[in-house]
Coordinates of C-alpha atoms in Angstrom, one line a residue:
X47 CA -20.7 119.3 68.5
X48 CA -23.0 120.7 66.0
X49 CA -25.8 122.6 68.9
X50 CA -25.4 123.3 72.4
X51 CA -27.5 121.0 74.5
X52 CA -29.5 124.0 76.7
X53 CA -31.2 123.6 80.1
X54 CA -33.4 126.4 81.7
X55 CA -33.6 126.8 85.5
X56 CA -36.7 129.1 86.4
X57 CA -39.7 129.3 83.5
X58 CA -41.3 132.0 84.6
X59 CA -40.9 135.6 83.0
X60 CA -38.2 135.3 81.4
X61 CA -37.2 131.8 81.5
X62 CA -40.2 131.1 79.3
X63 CA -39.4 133.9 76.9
X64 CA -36.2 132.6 76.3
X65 CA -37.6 128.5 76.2
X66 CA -40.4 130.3 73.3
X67 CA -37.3 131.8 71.1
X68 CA -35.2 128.3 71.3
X69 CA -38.7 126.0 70.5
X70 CA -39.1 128.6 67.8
X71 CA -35.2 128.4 66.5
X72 CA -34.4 131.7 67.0
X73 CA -31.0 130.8 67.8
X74 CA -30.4 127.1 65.7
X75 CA -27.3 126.4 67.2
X76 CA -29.1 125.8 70.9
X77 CA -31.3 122.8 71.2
X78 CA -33.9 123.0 74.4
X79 CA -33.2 119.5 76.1
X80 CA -34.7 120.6 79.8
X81 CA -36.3 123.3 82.0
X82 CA -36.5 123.2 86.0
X83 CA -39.4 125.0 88.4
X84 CA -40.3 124.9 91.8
X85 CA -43.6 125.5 91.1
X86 CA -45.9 122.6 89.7
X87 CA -48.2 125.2 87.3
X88 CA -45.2 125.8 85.2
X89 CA -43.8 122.6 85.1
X90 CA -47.1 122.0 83.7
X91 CA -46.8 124.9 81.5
X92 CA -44.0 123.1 80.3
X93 CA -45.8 120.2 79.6
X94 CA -47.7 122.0 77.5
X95 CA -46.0 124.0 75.5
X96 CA -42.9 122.7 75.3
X97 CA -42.1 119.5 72.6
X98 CA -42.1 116.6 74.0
X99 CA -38.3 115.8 74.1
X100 CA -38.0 118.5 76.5
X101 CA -37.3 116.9 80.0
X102 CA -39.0 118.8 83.1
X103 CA -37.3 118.8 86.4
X104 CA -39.0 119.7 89.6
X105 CA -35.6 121.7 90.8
X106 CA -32.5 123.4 89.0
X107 CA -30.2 120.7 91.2
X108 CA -32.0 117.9 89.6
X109 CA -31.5 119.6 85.8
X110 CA -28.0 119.4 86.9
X111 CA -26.8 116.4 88.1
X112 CA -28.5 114.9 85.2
X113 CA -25.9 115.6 83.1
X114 CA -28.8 116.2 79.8
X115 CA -27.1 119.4 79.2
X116 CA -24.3 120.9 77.9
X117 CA -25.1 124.2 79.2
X118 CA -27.6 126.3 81.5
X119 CA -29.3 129.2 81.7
X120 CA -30.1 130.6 85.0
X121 CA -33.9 132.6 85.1
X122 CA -34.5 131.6 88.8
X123 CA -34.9 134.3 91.5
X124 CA -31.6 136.3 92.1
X125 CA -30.2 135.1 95.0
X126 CA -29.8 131.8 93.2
X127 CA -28.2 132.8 90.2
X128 CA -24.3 132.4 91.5
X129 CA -25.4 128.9 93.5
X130 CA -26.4 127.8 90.4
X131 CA -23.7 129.0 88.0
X132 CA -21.0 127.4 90.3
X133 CA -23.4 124.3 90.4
X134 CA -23.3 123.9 86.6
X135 CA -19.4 125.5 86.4
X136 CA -18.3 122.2 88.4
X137 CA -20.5 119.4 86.9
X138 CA -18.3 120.6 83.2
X139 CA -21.6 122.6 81.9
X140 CA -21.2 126.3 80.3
X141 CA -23.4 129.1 82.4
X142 CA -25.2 132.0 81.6
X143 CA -27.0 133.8 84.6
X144 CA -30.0 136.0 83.7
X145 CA -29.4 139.7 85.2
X146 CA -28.5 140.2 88.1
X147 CA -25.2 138.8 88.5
X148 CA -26.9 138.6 92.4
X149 CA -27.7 140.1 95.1
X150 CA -24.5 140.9 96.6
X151 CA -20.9 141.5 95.4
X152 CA -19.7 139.3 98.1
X153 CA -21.8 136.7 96.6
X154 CA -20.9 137.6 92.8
X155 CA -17.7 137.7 93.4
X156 CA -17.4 133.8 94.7
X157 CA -18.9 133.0 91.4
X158 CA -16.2 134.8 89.2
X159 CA -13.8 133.0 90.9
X160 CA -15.6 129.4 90.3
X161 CA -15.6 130.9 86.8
X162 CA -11.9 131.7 86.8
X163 CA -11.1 127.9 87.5
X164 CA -13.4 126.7 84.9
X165 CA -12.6 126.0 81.6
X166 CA -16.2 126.4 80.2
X167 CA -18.0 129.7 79.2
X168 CA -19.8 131.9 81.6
X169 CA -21.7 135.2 80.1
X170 CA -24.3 137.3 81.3
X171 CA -27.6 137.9 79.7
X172 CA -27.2 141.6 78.9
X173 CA -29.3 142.0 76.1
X174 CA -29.7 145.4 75.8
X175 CA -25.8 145.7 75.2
X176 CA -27.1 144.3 71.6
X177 CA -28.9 147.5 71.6
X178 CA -27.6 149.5 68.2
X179 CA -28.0 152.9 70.5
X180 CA -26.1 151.7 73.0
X181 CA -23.1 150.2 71.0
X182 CA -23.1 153.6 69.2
X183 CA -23.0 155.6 72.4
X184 CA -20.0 153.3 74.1
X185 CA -17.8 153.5 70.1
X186 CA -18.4 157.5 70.7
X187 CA -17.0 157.5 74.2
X188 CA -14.5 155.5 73.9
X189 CA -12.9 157.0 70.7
X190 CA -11.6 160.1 72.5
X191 CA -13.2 162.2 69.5
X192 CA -15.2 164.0 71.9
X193 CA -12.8 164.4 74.6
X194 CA -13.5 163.4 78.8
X195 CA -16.9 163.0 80.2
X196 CA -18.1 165.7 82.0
X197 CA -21.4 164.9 83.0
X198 CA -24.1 162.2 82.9
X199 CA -27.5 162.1 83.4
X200 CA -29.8 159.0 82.9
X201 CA -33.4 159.3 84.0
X202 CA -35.5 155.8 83.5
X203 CA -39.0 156.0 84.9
X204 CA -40.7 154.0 82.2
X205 CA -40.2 151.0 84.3
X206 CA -44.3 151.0 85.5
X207 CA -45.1 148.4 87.4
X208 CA -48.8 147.7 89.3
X209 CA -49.4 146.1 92.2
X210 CA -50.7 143.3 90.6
X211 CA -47.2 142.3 89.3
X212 CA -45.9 142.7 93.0
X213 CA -48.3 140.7 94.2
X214 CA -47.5 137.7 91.3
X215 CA -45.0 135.9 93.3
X216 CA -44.1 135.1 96.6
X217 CA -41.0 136.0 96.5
X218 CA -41.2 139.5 94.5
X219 CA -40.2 142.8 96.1
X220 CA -39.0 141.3 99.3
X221 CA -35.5 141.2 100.9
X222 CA -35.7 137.8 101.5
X223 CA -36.8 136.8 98.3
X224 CA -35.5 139.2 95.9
X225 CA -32.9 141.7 97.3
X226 CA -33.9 144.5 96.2
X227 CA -37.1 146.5 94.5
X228 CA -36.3 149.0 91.0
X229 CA -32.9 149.0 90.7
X230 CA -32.2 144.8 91.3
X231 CA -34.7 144.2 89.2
X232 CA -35.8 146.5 86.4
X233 CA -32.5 148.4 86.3
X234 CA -29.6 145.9 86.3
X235 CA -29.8 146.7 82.3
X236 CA -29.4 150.8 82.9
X237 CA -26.6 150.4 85.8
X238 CA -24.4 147.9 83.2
X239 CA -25.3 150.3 80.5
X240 CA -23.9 153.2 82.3
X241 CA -21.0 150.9 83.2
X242 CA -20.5 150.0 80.5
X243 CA -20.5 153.1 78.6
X244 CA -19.1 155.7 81.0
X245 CA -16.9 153.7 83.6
X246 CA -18.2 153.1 86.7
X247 CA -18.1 156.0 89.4
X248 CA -15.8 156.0 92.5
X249 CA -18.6 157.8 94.6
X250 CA -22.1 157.4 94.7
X251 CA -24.7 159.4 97.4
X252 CA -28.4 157.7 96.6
X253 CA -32.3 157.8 98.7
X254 CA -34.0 154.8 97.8
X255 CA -37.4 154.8 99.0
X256 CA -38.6 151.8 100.2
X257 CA -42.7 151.2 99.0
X258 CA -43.4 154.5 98.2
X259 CA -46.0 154.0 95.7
X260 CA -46.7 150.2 95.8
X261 CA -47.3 147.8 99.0
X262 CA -43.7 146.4 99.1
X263 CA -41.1 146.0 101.1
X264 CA -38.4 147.2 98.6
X265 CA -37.4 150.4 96.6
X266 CA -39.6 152.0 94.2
X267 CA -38.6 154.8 93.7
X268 CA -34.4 156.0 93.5
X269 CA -32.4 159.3 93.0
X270 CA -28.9 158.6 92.7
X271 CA -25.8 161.2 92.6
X272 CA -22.4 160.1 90.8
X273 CA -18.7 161.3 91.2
X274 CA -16.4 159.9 88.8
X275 CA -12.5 159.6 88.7
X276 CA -12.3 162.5 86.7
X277 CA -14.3 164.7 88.4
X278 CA -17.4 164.2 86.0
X279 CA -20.6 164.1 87.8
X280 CA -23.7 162.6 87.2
X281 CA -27.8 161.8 88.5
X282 CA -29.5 158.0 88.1
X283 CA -33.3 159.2 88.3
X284 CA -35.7 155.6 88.3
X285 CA -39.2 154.1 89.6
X286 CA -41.6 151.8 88.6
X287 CA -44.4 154.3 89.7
X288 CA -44.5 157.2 87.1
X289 CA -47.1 156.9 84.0
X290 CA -45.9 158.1 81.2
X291 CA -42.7 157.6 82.3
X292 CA -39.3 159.3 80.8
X293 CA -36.5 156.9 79.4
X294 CA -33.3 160.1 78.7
X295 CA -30.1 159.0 79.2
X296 CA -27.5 162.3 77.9
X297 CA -23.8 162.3 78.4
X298 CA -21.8 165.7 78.2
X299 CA -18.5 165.4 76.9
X300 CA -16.1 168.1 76.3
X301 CA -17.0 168.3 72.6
X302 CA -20.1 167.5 72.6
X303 CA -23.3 165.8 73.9
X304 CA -25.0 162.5 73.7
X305 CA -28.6 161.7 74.0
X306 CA -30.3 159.2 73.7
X307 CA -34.6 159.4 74.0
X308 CA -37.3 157.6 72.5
X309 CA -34.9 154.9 70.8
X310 CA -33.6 157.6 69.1
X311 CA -29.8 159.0 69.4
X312 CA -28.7 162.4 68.6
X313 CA -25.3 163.9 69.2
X314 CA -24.7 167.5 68.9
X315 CA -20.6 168.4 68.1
X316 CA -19.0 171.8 69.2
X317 CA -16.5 172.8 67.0
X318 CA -13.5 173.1 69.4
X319 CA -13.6 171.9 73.3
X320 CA -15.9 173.0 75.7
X321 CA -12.9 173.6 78.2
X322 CA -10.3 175.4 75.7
X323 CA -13.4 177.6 74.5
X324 CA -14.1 178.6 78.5
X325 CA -10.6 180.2 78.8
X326 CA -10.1 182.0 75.6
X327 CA -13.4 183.1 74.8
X328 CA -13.6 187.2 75.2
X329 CA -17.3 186.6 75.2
X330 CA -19.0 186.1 78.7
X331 CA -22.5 185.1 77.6
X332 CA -22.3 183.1 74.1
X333 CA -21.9 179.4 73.7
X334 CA -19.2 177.5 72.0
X335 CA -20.4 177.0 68.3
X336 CA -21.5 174.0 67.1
X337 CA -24.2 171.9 65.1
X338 CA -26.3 168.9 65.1
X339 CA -24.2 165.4 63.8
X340 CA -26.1 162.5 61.6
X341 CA -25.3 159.5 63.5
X342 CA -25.4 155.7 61.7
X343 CA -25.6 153.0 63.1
X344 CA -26.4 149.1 61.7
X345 CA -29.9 149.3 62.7
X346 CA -29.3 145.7 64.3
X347 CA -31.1 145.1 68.1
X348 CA -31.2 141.5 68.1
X349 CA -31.9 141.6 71.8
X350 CA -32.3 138.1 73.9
X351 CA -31.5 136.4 70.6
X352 CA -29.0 137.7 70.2
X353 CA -27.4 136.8 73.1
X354 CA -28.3 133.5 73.0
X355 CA -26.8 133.3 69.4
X356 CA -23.6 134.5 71.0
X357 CA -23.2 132.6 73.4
X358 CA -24.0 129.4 71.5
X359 CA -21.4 130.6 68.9
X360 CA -18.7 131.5 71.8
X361 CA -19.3 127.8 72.8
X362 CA -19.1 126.0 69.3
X363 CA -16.1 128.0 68.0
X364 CA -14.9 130.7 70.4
X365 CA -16.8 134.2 68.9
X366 CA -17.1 136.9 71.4
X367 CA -19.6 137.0 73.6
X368 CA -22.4 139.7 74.0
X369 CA -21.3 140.3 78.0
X370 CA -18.7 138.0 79.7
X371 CA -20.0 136.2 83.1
X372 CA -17.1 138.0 85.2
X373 CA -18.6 141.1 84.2
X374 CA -21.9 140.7 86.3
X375 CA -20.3 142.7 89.3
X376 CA -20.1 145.9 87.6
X377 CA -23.6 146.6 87.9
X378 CA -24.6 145.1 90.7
X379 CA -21.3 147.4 92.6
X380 CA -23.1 150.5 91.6
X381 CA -26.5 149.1 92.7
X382 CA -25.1 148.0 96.2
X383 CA -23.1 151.6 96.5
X384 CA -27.1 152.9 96.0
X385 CA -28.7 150.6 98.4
X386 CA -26.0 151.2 100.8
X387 CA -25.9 155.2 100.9
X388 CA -29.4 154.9 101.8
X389 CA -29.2 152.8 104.2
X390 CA -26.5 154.4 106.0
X391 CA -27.9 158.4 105.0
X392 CA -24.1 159.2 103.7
X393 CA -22.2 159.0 100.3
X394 CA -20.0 155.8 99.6
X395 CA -17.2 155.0 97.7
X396 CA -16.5 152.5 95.7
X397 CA -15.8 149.3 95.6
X398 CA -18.4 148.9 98.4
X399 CA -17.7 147.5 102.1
X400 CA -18.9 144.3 100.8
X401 CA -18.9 143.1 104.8
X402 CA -21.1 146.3 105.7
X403 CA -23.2 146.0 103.1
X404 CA -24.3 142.4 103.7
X405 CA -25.0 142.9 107.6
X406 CA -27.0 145.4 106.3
X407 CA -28.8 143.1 103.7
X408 CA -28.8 140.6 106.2
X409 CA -30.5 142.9 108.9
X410 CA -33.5 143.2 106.2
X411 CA -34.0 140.0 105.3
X412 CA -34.7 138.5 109.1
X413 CA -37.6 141.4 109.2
X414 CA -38.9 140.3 105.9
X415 CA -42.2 139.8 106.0
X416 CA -44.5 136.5 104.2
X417 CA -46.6 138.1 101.6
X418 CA -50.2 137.6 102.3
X419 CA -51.4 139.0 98.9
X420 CA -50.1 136.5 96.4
X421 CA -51.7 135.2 93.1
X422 CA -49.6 133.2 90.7
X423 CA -49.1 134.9 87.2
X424 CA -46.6 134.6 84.7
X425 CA -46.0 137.5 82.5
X426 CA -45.1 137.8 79.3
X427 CA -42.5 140.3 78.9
X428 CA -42.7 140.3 74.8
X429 CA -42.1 143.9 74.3
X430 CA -41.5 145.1 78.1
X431 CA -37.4 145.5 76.7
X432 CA -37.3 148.4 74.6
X433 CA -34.7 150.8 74.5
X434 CA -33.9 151.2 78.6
X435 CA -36.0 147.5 79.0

């Protein structure tokens, strides 16, 4: 096999973005054989700007049992993405899932399993793990130069969003249709970040607020508070509300701190740690010393592309992959501990009750509402992925 026959499920936002990068060969070793939509305008979008070789399916079911592909990628709404990864997983094709891994853990996990059984490669679309800020923060952390994390702080408000992009689709901001508001949808990228980077936390006391600033039936607006293992603590600020909004994600180690602002990382090194300084000081008032570090990095941010290129290359001869499918869940566990805190007014631990919180989902999605205030528009989300995007 010299390309990876690719099929795309769900052409809107961001399943068009990625169809424009694979008619463009952005990433050669994926050929575009077929795209799927419910929706008749974007099947005729296809039609149009798509080469003719391109089969268009009317469902993601169809793209399936057609057996065109060698592989799929998932850009439906998000309570479909594990149906249709386990759909593709047992008709022999390799998955990829945009973010999220899903609505629920419950749900995600039932995937990972499929996954498990397969012998063909499942990844996630993480693309701002590609992100050279982001792979510098994580080599930092994890090399132990710096010592334990004490605190983290990541405040992402440049998510702004208008009602007009609520009111695009049917199913947007909605229990029933989307799961979630900010953090299932702009933030899976910041929660697998943090994740990624800093270990997930064990407790987690959040107040969503649910249509604070838009007409929606979902969170717009979040304040999250984080206990990890080792006692660090931390605050997830986010909302799609604020103009300009912040993007400031720091993490305080023991020798030093982290942070990263306006695409732009800086790390600033005491010279011994924090904590041996604290109990052999004499002084009561004056600060460990230390100094500004130059950081390098490669410069690369190859972004969706990136991903794709991976993923391809994982296929054809076994490279690593950008983010592995099993590690969806992460994420999407710190975003359910935050939906569920709210909802029950208290702290939670994690892993989540994944029973609780899906009687609680559930309990939201039978008073879902139709929207009445819907007109059609697709996006396009060139640029709308920067640093925390």
């Amino acid at each position: 096999m010299e390309k990876v026959r690719l099929g795309i499920i769900g052409v809107g936002n961001m399943g068009s973005g990625h169809a424009k990068n694979l008619t463009e060969g952005k990433a050669p070793e994926l050929e575009l054989v077929a795209v799927a939509d419910l929706r008749e305008s974007r099947r005729e979008w296809a039609r149009q700007n798509l080469p003719e070789t391109v089969r268009i399916f009317e469902d993601g079911d169809s793209l399936i049992e057609a057996h065109c592909c060698d592989a799929v990628l998932v850009a439906t709404p998000h309570y479909d993405h594990p149906r249709f990864v386990i759909k593709a997983l047992e008709h022999g094709m390799h998955a990829m899932s945009e973010k999220p891994a899903g609505v629920y853990t419950k749900q995600v996990r039932e995937m990972n399993e499929a996954a498990e059984k397969s012998d063909k490669v499942f990844a996630m679309m993480f693309n701002q793990r590609t992100n050279h800020v982001y792979r510098k923060m994580k080599e930092l952390v994890e090399s132990g130069a710096y010592g334990s994390i004490k605190r983290v702080n990541w405040i992402v408000t440049d998510w702004y969003r208008s009602q007009a992009y609520y009111n695009s689709g049917g199913w947007r901001a909605t229990w029933a249709g989307e799961g979630g508001g900010v953090l299932l949808n702009q933030c899976p990228h910041n929660l697998d970040l943090l994740q990624w980077i800093c270990g997930l936390p064990v407790k987690v006391q959040a107040f969503c607020h649910n249509g604070k600033w838009h007409d929606i039936e979902v969170e717009d607006d979040v304040t999250a508070y984080l206990e990890f293992a080792n006692g660090a603590t931390g605050v997830f600020v986010t909302t799609t509300a604020d103009a300009p909004g912040t993007n400031r994600f720091e993490i305080t180690l023991e020798r030093g701190k982290l942070v990263c602002e306006n695409e732009q990382l800086s790390l600033y090194e005491l010279e011994e740690s924090e904590r041996t300084y604290c109990f052999t000081t004499k002084e009561g008032f004056e600060k460990p010393a230390g100094h500004f570090v130059t950081l390098e990095t490669d410069g690369e941010n190859p972004q969706h592309v990136g991903v794709l290129r991976a993923f391809a290359a994982n296929i054809l001869r076994g490279e690593p992959l950008v983010a592995k499918g099993c590690e969806g869940i992460n994420g999407l566990m710190l975003s359910n501990a935050m939906h569920l805190s709210s909802w029950l007014g208290r702290a939670v631990t994690l892993p989540v009750d994944e029973e609780l919180f899906l009687a609680k989902l559930n309990e939201l999605r039978e008073a879902s509402t139709e929207k009445k205030a819907v007109q059609e528009v697709t996006f396009d989300t060139e640029g709308s992925y920067g640093t925390g995007k």
